[in-house]
Amino acid sequence: MQSQAQAVVIGGGVVGCSVLYHLTKAGWTDVVLLERSELTSGSTWHAAGGMHTINGDPNVAKLQQYTIELYSEIEELSEQSIGLHLTGGVFLAATNERFDWLKSMHAKGLYLGMDTEIISPKEAADIFPLLDPDKFVGAMSDPLEGHLDPSGTTWAYAKAAQKNGAVIHQQTRVMDLQQNQDGSWCVITEQGEIHTEHVVNAGGLWAREVGRMVGLELPVLAMEHMYLLTEDMPEVVAFNDSSGLEVPHCVDFDGELYLRQERKGMLMGTYEKACKPWSPKETPWDFPQELLPADIDRIAPSLEVGFEHFPAFQNAGIKQVINGPFTFAPDGNPLIGPIKGLRGYWCACGVMAGFSQGGGVGFALSNWMIEGDPGFDVWAMDVSRYGDWASLAYTNKKVQENYSRRFSIRFPNEELPAGRPLRTTPVYDRLLEAGAQMGEAYGLEQALWFAPTGVVDEFSWRRSTDFEHVAGEVNAVRAAVGMMEISSFAKYTIRGSGASDWLDRLLTCRLPAEGRMTLAPMLNYAGKLIGDFSLANLGDGEYFIAGSGLAENYHMRWFTQNLPEDGSVEIIARGAGLVGLSIAGPNSRELLQRMVDDDVSNQAFRFLDIRKLDVGMAPCLVGRVSFTGDLGYEMWMEPEFQRYVFDLIQSQGKDLGLRLFGSRALNSLRIEKNFGSWAREYRPVYGPYEAGMDRFIALKKDVDFIGKTGAAAEKEQGGKLRLRVFVVDAKDADAIGDEPIRYEGEVKGWVTSGGYAHASGVSVAMGYVAKEIADKQYGWSIDILGETLPATPQTEPLFDPSAERMRG
Ligand SMILES: Cc1cc2nc3c(=O)[nH]c(=O)nc-3n(C[C@H](O)[C@H](O)[C@H](O)COP(=O)(O)OP(=O)(O)OC[C@H]3O[C@@H](n4cnc5c(N)ncnc54)[C@H](O)[C@@H]3O)c2cc1C
């Protein structure tokens, strides 16, 4: 075995082999794959081999589309048959709610260029003859579906990579990983050591163990999964004979079943409610290539529905039940990318749909390793979306929830309960007492809205029970004053002699003067948006940044990667060690004045000023800024002061019309101000000019900030997209995100955020459209739940376009 390689991929399942192939395709040919047994000997060999493009996240769907389109390429290059059956498929809805969901999937597919179609149950039965149309209300067809031979496909990636120069060692287990002083790695195997710049954890069922070699506890859990194979079925043979076609793929969401033809019979699999984790603490190294015992009782409830929905199964003999384990992350999406502070260690784990996603994962990861950027929007798959709080026990609960809900609808207003509450702040109980309906972001509980006793969210695609109460919160902010907990923001302290220079290079804006704040976008090397922060200069070389809480680990990874090596800059993620409360609305100044000795008049405490103030007796950092677009203040404090400040605000604000508000009201407030938000309007696929952040891109500043060249080019060439805001003629449902935006009937963009702007009394959608038509005043419409609704572009914010409220 050689002693040196540019990159070492650990694991020869479909994912590791795809990573290996993509590295070689992009030009890294000095690459090695190490496999403890034989290729495919983890989850891969017993997979059902199904593949599809549909995914709730359009960016993941795009990578799935890429995977399927790649298959003919690797088959040709490797000369290895992958047994591809591109049969097409149908997705079935037995309820109106599910049919609404299918319509929303179809709508998303429109701007991704997918050829899905909404069809009737009768039309579905013409395509998939085994179903009883009376059991369904509607369906969606998709031509880009099918199945393949899992082993052939894995070998096709492997052989194609070998042709490009890669080396594969089977029967070579990686025992340990040691990082050298210079950041390179020593990969210790049963057959000797290899030195390399990059290691890829594609360990599949053993991903946790390969993580633990470097002190990482990856949030991954394997679940048992069963599918059955029938004897030959006359109905299948008859359809094959009469149509000349194979019985296509089928997903019956309400039966929680997936089906496809296998030889002259059928394969039926299920994600059963009574699911079972496999080897929850660690995966034995000697786990052989063998099946787990079948447990038909566990899947019996789903099979019963299956026999009803697909009557031909009632007479079919069961030939075999396959039960095998495969891994999931808490939200069911892969975990890919680099790890904060571990140079050259890459993850390609938790891929639960290796034959739909493996190609895309390999492509994105190889781009990332070679170019420094995945080249796609992989936010939904980025390993950094979980922090250290995602413990093994949390993962166990969440993965089971995800597995058992794999085919369940998640409504836009539905919060999932497993593994909660986990992270809470000191005012958590106070908020609950006030009727808070809680949601969770990055493991932290936050108030979504406040309900009167006995009222809870009724899950729906349409406006629901919260509507009038969120309206009350919004109106209190616009007319008087509201208080919101803002601890879920990420907070960072930056200090050290090099802090100013470092921030100047990292962020696109000019640094604020002492005691001042600014909006601060951050770009990657290609000049695309990877962050939007508020940056405050606290003086004495200390800075304070607040940004998206969801992206704390993501941003810390970038910050750490880009820190100077001389130790002149220190950055600390404050997490829940610094918590916050915000007050907003025309009476917020009066309220603040009642609680502090200092003069906080408009002249003495201007918009975007920040300073340390005692709020009552509690030392706080107070900034005059607010995401509501109204006069407002953010107060940051150590957790031990939060309840005190909360109670003080409550008592002092009573006669000023104070009301608590939650994140749903905040969304309603910010969309009528055209304020964008991270992971919605701001993502790594958009340029700062496309996103309308021109004012904060200081191309003229005398610093070569990261992404400056790309941003300058975007400015000159204009980019491809523009962020726009529309008022929609919505009826009883508002846009939520990912709906298609049409211009003169044709899909020309997509929604990033939406909702009802209660104060303005209109339904609003924000989204990206093609630049060439972005300034057209007429001809727009937006699809909501299958209906194309007229939309009017807003050239200026609906609320307070001159920003007098915020600044006055
Ligand atoms: C019953 C069943 C049905 C399924 N059906 C489908 C389906 O229809 N469609 C679909 O897309 N997916 C399906 N899947 C899921 C699919 O199998 C997985 O998504 C896929 O196999 C994951 O591949 P992987 O490469 O990440 O992991 P694995 O296949 O587990 O591969 C990891 C490899 O790494 C090796 N390894 C680990 N540690 C080391 C080490 N230290 N040194 C050397 N080598 C190491 C292992 O030996 C193994 O070969 C199914 C799974 C099951 C169980």
GROMACS .gro file of N, CA and C and ligand atoms in nm, residues 9-17 34-52 147 150 169 172-176 201-207 209-210 213 223-227 249 258 260 267 271 285 291 322-327 348-357, ligand 1:
model
  275
    9VAL      N    1  -1.035   0.841   0.113
    9VAL     CA    2  -1.179   0.825   0.140
    9VAL      C    3  -1.195   0.699   0.224
   10ILE      N    4  -1.261   0.712   0.339
   10ILE     CA    5  -1.282   0.596   0.426
   10ILE      C    6  -1.423   0.544   0.404
   11GLY      N    7  -1.435   0.428   0.343
   11GLY     CA    8  -1.566   0.367   0.324
   11GLY      C    9  -1.600   0.345   0.178
   12GLY      N   10  -1.627   0.220   0.144
   12GLY     CA   11  -1.658   0.186   0.006
   12GLY      C   12  -1.803   0.149  -0.014
   13GLY      N   13  -1.894   0.231   0.040
   13GLY     CA   14  -2.036   0.220   0.005
   13GLY      C   15  -2.060   0.309  -0.115
   14VAL      N   16  -2.187   0.324  -0.151
   14VAL     CA   17  -2.217   0.404  -0.269
   14VAL      C   18  -2.168   0.549  -0.252
   15VAL      N   19  -2.171   0.600  -0.128
   15VAL     CA   20  -2.134   0.739  -0.107
   15VAL      C   21  -1.982   0.759  -0.121
   16GLY      N   22  -1.905   0.672  -0.053
   16GLY     CA   23  -1.759   0.685  -0.062
   16GLY      C   24  -1.712   0.670  -0.206
   17CYS      N   25  -1.771   0.574  -0.279
   17CYS     CA   26  -1.729   0.552  -0.418
   17CYS      C   27  -1.765   0.672  -0.506
   34LEU      N   28  -1.034   0.337   0.114
   34LEU     CA   29  -1.006   0.224   0.203
   34LEU      C   30  -1.138   0.164   0.250
   35GLU      N   31  -1.149   0.035   0.236
   35GLU     CA   32  -1.273  -0.034   0.272
   35GLU      C   33  -1.241  -0.151   0.366
   36ARG      N   34  -1.307  -0.154   0.479
   36ARG     CA   35  -1.273  -0.254   0.581
   36ARG      C   36  -1.303  -0.397   0.537
   37SER      N   37  -1.401  -0.411   0.448
   37SER     CA   38  -1.436  -0.545   0.402
   37SER      C   39  -1.435  -0.543   0.248
   38GLU      N   40  -1.552  -0.561   0.189
   38GLU     CA   41  -1.561  -0.546   0.043
   38GLU      C   42  -1.648  -0.426   0.013
   39LEU      N   43  -1.634  -0.368  -0.106
   39LEU     CA   44  -1.722  -0.257  -0.144
   39LEU      C   45  -1.866  -0.302  -0.125
   40THR      N   46  -1.949  -0.211  -0.084
   40THR     CA   47  -2.095  -0.228  -0.061
   40THR      C   48  -2.130  -0.300   0.069
   41SER      N   49  -2.031  -0.332   0.153
   41SER     CA   50  -2.065  -0.422   0.265
   41SER      C   51  -2.127  -0.351   0.386
   42GLY      N   52  -2.158  -0.222   0.376
   42GLY     CA   53  -2.232  -0.154   0.484
   42GLY      C   54  -2.382  -0.165   0.457
   43SER      N   55  -2.448  -0.050   0.440
   43SER     CA   56  -2.593  -0.050   0.409
   43SER      C   57  -2.617  -0.080   0.262
   44THR      N   58  -2.515  -0.052   0.182
   44THR     CA   59  -2.540  -0.042   0.039
   44THR      C   60  -2.593  -0.171  -0.025
   45TRP      N   61  -2.537  -0.285   0.016
   45TRP     CA   62  -2.567  -0.408  -0.058
   45TRP      C   63  -2.714  -0.450  -0.052
   46HIS      N   64  -2.782  -0.420   0.062
   46HIS     CA   65  -2.921  -0.467   0.069
   46HIS      C   66  -3.024  -0.358   0.043
   47ALA      N   67  -2.980  -0.246  -0.016
   47ALA     CA   68  -3.076  -0.140  -0.047
   47ALA      C   69  -3.173  -0.186  -0.155
   48ALA      N   70  -3.290  -0.122  -0.155
   48ALA     CA   71  -3.390  -0.156  -0.256
   48ALA      C   72  -3.357  -0.090  -0.390
   49GLY      N   73  -3.261   0.002  -0.387
   49GLY     CA   74  -3.212   0.061  -0.512
   49GLY      C   75  -3.306   0.161  -0.576
   50GLY      N   76  -3.405   0.207  -0.502
   50GLY     CA   77  -3.500   0.305  -0.557
   50GLY      C   78  -3.436   0.443  -0.565
   51MET      N   79  -3.482   0.524  -0.660
   51MET     CA   80  -3.428   0.661  -0.671
   51MET      C   81  -3.537   0.754  -0.722
   52HIS      N   82  -3.531   0.877  -0.673
   52HIS     CA   83  -3.632   0.975  -0.713
   52HIS      C   84  -3.577   1.114  -0.693
  147HIS      N   85  -3.527   0.250  -1.045
  147HIS     CA   86  -3.443   0.176  -0.952
  147HIS      C   87  -3.326   0.115  -1.027
  150PRO      N   88  -2.792  -0.185  -0.666
  150PRO     CA   89  -2.705  -0.111  -0.574
  150PRO      C   90  -2.557  -0.149  -0.587
  169HIS      N   91  -0.838   0.001  -0.185
  169HIS     CA   92  -0.791  -0.112  -0.105
  169HIS      C   93  -0.908  -0.169  -0.027
  172THR      N   94  -0.923  -0.346   0.420
  172THR     CA   95  -0.827  -0.254   0.483
  172THR      C   96  -0.903  -0.159   0.575
  173ARG      N   97  -0.913  -0.199   0.697
  173ARG     CA   98  -0.988  -0.115   0.792
  173ARG      C   99  -0.901  -0.001   0.843
  174VAL      N  100  -0.960   0.117   0.850
  174VAL     CA  101  -0.892   0.230   0.914
  174VAL      C  102  -0.913   0.215   1.064
  175MET      N  103  -0.800   0.208   1.138
  175MET     CA  104  -0.807   0.185   1.282
  175MET      C  105  -0.807   0.316   1.359
  176ASP      N  106  -0.737   0.416   1.303
  176ASP     CA  107  -0.725   0.542   1.377
  176ASP      C  108  -0.683   0.654   1.281
  201ASN      N  109  -1.479   1.104   0.574
  201ASN     CA  110  -1.554   1.005   0.650
  201ASN      C  111  -1.679   0.968   0.571
  202ALA      N  112  -1.669   0.857   0.496
  202ALA     CA  113  -1.786   0.803   0.426
  202ALA      C  114  -1.815   0.666   0.487
  203GLY      N  115  -1.808   0.662   0.618
  203GLY     CA  116  -1.814   0.534   0.691
  203GLY      C  117  -1.953   0.475   0.705
  204GLY      N  118  -2.057   0.543   0.655
  204GLY     CA  119  -2.193   0.486   0.655
  204GLY      C  120  -2.232   0.434   0.793
  205LEU      N  121  -2.255   0.306   0.804
  205LEU     CA  122  -2.297   0.248   0.932
  205LEU      C  123  -2.193   0.271   1.042
  206TRP      N  124  -2.066   0.297   1.004
  206TRP     CA  125  -1.960   0.319   1.103
  206TRP      C  126  -1.917   0.467   1.106
  207ALA      N  127  -2.000   0.554   1.053
  207ALA     CA  128  -1.962   0.696   1.047
  207ALA      C  129  -1.934   0.752   1.187
  209GLU      N  130  -1.815   0.590   1.441
  209GLU     CA  131  -1.685   0.540   1.488
  209GLU      C  132  -1.570   0.617   1.420
  210VAL      N  133  -1.588   0.645   1.291
  210VAL     CA  134  -1.482   0.719   1.220
  210VAL      C  135  -1.479   0.865   1.269
  213MET      N  136  -1.285   0.875   1.607
  213MET     CA  137  -1.139   0.868   1.594
  213MET      C  138  -1.076   1.006   1.609
  223MET      N  139  -3.120   0.287   1.165
  223MET     CA  140  -3.252   0.231   1.193
  223MET      C  141  -3.268   0.102   1.114
  224GLU      N  142  -3.343   0.009   1.171
  224GLU     CA  143  -3.378  -0.111   1.095
  224GLU      C  144  -3.481  -0.070   0.989
  225HIS      N  145  -3.471  -0.132   0.872
  225HIS     CA  146  -3.567  -0.097   0.767
  225HIS      C  147  -3.603  -0.224   0.690
  226MET      N  148  -3.734  -0.241   0.667
  226MET     CA  149  -3.779  -0.365   0.603
  226MET      C  150  -3.853  -0.339   0.471
  227TYR      N  151  -3.829  -0.428   0.378
  227TYR     CA  152  -3.917  -0.433   0.261
  227TYR      C  153  -3.941  -0.580   0.226
  249HIS      N  154  -4.265   0.296  -1.029
  249HIS     CA  155  -4.254   0.322  -0.886
  249HIS      C  156  -4.381   0.382  -0.832
  258TYR      N  157  -4.380   0.229  -0.007
  258TYR     CA  158  -4.327   0.248  -0.140
  258TYR      C  159  -4.326   0.113  -0.212
  260ARG      N  160  -4.247  -0.110  -0.604
  260ARG     CA  161  -4.197  -0.115  -0.741
  260ARG      C  162  -4.194  -0.260  -0.785
  267LEU      N  163  -4.206  -0.532  -0.505
  267LEU     CA  164  -4.133  -0.500  -0.382
  267LEU      C  165  -4.217  -0.396  -0.310
  271TYR      N  166  -4.202   0.267   0.600
  271TYR     CA  167  -4.139   0.335   0.714
  271TYR      C  168  -4.241   0.327   0.827
  285TRP      N  169  -1.746  -0.360   1.477
  285TRP     CA  170  -1.659  -0.366   1.359
  285TRP      C  171  -1.676  -0.498   1.285
  291LEU      N  172  -2.835  -1.005   0.687
  291LEU     CA  173  -2.962  -0.937   0.713
  291LEU      C  174  -3.000  -0.951   0.861
  322ILE      N  175  -3.677  -0.847   0.363
  322ILE     CA  176  -3.540  -0.798   0.385
  322ILE      C  177  -3.544  -0.700   0.501
  323ASN      N  178  -3.455  -0.717   0.597
  323ASN     CA  179  -3.443  -0.619   0.705
  323ASN      C  180  -3.296  -0.582   0.717
  324GLY      N  181  -3.266  -0.453   0.700
  324GLY     CA  182  -3.127  -0.409   0.710
  324GLY      C  183  -3.119  -0.271   0.773
  325PRO      N  184  -3.003  -0.236   0.830
  325PRO     CA  185  -2.990  -0.104   0.892
  325PRO      C  186  -2.931  -0.001   0.796
  326PHE      N  187  -2.975   0.123   0.809
  326PHE     CA  188  -2.906   0.234   0.743
  326PHE      C  189  -2.923   0.362   0.824
  327THR      N  190  -2.836   0.457   0.799
  327THR     CA  191  -2.820   0.570   0.893
  327THR      C  192  -2.900   0.694   0.852
  348ALA      N  193  -1.909   1.279   0.478
  348ALA     CA  194  -2.009   1.242   0.376
  348ALA      C  195  -2.090   1.129   0.440
  349CYS      N  196  -2.166   1.165   0.543
  349CYS     CA  197  -2.233   1.063   0.627
  349CYS      C  198  -2.384   1.088   0.630
  350GLY      N  199  -2.452   0.994   0.693
  350GLY     CA  200  -2.596   1.011   0.716
  350GLY      C  201  -2.675   1.018   0.587
  351VAL      N  202  -2.625   0.958   0.482
  351VAL     CA  203  -2.695   0.964   0.353
  351VAL      C  204  -2.799   0.852   0.350
  352MET      N  205  -2.923   0.888   0.374
  352MET     CA  206  -3.025   0.783   0.388
  352MET      C  207  -3.083   0.738   0.253
  353ALA      N  208  -3.057   0.814   0.149
  353ALA     CA  209  -3.107   0.775   0.016
  353ALA      C  210  -2.989   0.778  -0.080
  354GLY      N  211  -2.899   0.684  -0.060
  354GLY     CA  212  -2.772   0.685  -0.133
  354GLY      C  213  -2.787   0.683  -0.284
  355PHE      N  214  -2.897   0.624  -0.332
  355PHE     CA  215  -2.909   0.611  -0.477
  355PHE      C  216  -2.982   0.730  -0.539
  356SER      N  217  -3.042   0.813  -0.456
  356SER     CA  218  -3.098   0.940  -0.505
  356SER      C  219  -2.998   1.053  -0.479
  357GLN      N  220  -2.922   1.040  -0.371
  357GLN     CA  221  -2.842   1.155  -0.326
  357GLN      C  222  -2.691   1.136  -0.342
  809LIG     C1  223  -3.342  -0.230   0.362
  809LIG     C2  224  -3.287  -0.105   0.300
  809LIG     C3  225  -3.345  -0.053   0.185
  809LIG     C4  226  -3.293   0.063   0.129
  809LIG     N1  227  -3.349   0.111   0.013
  809LIG     C5  228  -3.297   0.220  -0.046
  809LIG     C6  229  -3.350   0.268  -0.170
  809LIG     O1  230  -3.442   0.211  -0.226
  809LIG     N2  231  -3.294   0.379  -0.224
  809LIG     C7  232  -3.190   0.444  -0.165
  809LIG     O2  233  -3.144   0.545  -0.219
  809LIG     N3  234  -3.140   0.401  -0.047
  809LIG     C8  235  -3.189   0.291   0.013
  809LIG     N4  236  -3.137   0.248   0.130
  809LIG     C9  237  -3.034   0.329   0.196
  809LIG    C10  238  -2.899   0.307   0.134
  809LIG     O3  239  -2.862   0.175   0.155
  809LIG    C11  240  -2.798   0.404   0.197
  809LIG     O4  241  -2.840   0.535   0.172
  809LIG    C12  242  -2.659   0.387   0.140
  809LIG     O5  243  -2.622   0.255   0.134
  809LIG    C13  244  -2.557   0.463   0.224
  809LIG     O6  245  -2.431   0.440   0.169
  809LIG     P1  246  -2.298   0.480   0.245
  809LIG     O7  247  -2.189   0.465   0.146
  809LIG     O8  248  -2.315   0.611   0.308
  809LIG     O9  249  -2.284   0.379   0.365
  809LIG     P2  250  -2.251   0.224   0.374
  809LIG    O10  251  -2.314   0.147   0.265
  809LIG    O11  252  -2.279   0.181   0.512
  809LIG    O12  253  -2.097   0.217   0.346
  809LIG    C14  254  -1.997   0.251   0.439
  809LIG    C15  255  -1.875   0.167   0.409
  809LIG    O13  256  -1.767   0.214   0.487
  809LIG    C16  257  -1.691   0.104   0.530
  809LIG     N5  258  -1.617   0.148   0.650
  809LIG    C17  259  -1.670   0.200   0.763
  809LIG     N6  260  -1.571   0.228   0.852
  809LIG    C18  261  -1.457   0.195   0.792
  809LIG    C19  262  -1.321   0.198   0.835
  809LIG     N7  263  -1.288   0.240   0.956
  809LIG     N8  264  -1.228   0.157   0.750
  809LIG    C20  265  -1.260   0.112   0.626
  809LIG     N9  266  -1.387   0.104   0.582
  809LIG    C21  267  -1.484   0.144   0.664
  809LIG    C22  268  -1.794  -0.003   0.557
  809LIG    O14  269  -1.740  -0.132   0.554
  809LIG    C23  270  -1.894   0.021   0.444
  809LIG    O15  271  -1.868  -0.058   0.331
  809LIG    C24  272  -3.184   0.130   0.189
  809LIG    C25  273  -3.127   0.076   0.303
  809LIG    C26  274  -3.177  -0.040   0.358
  809LIG    C27  275  -3.112  -0.093   0.480
   0.00000   0.00000   0.00000
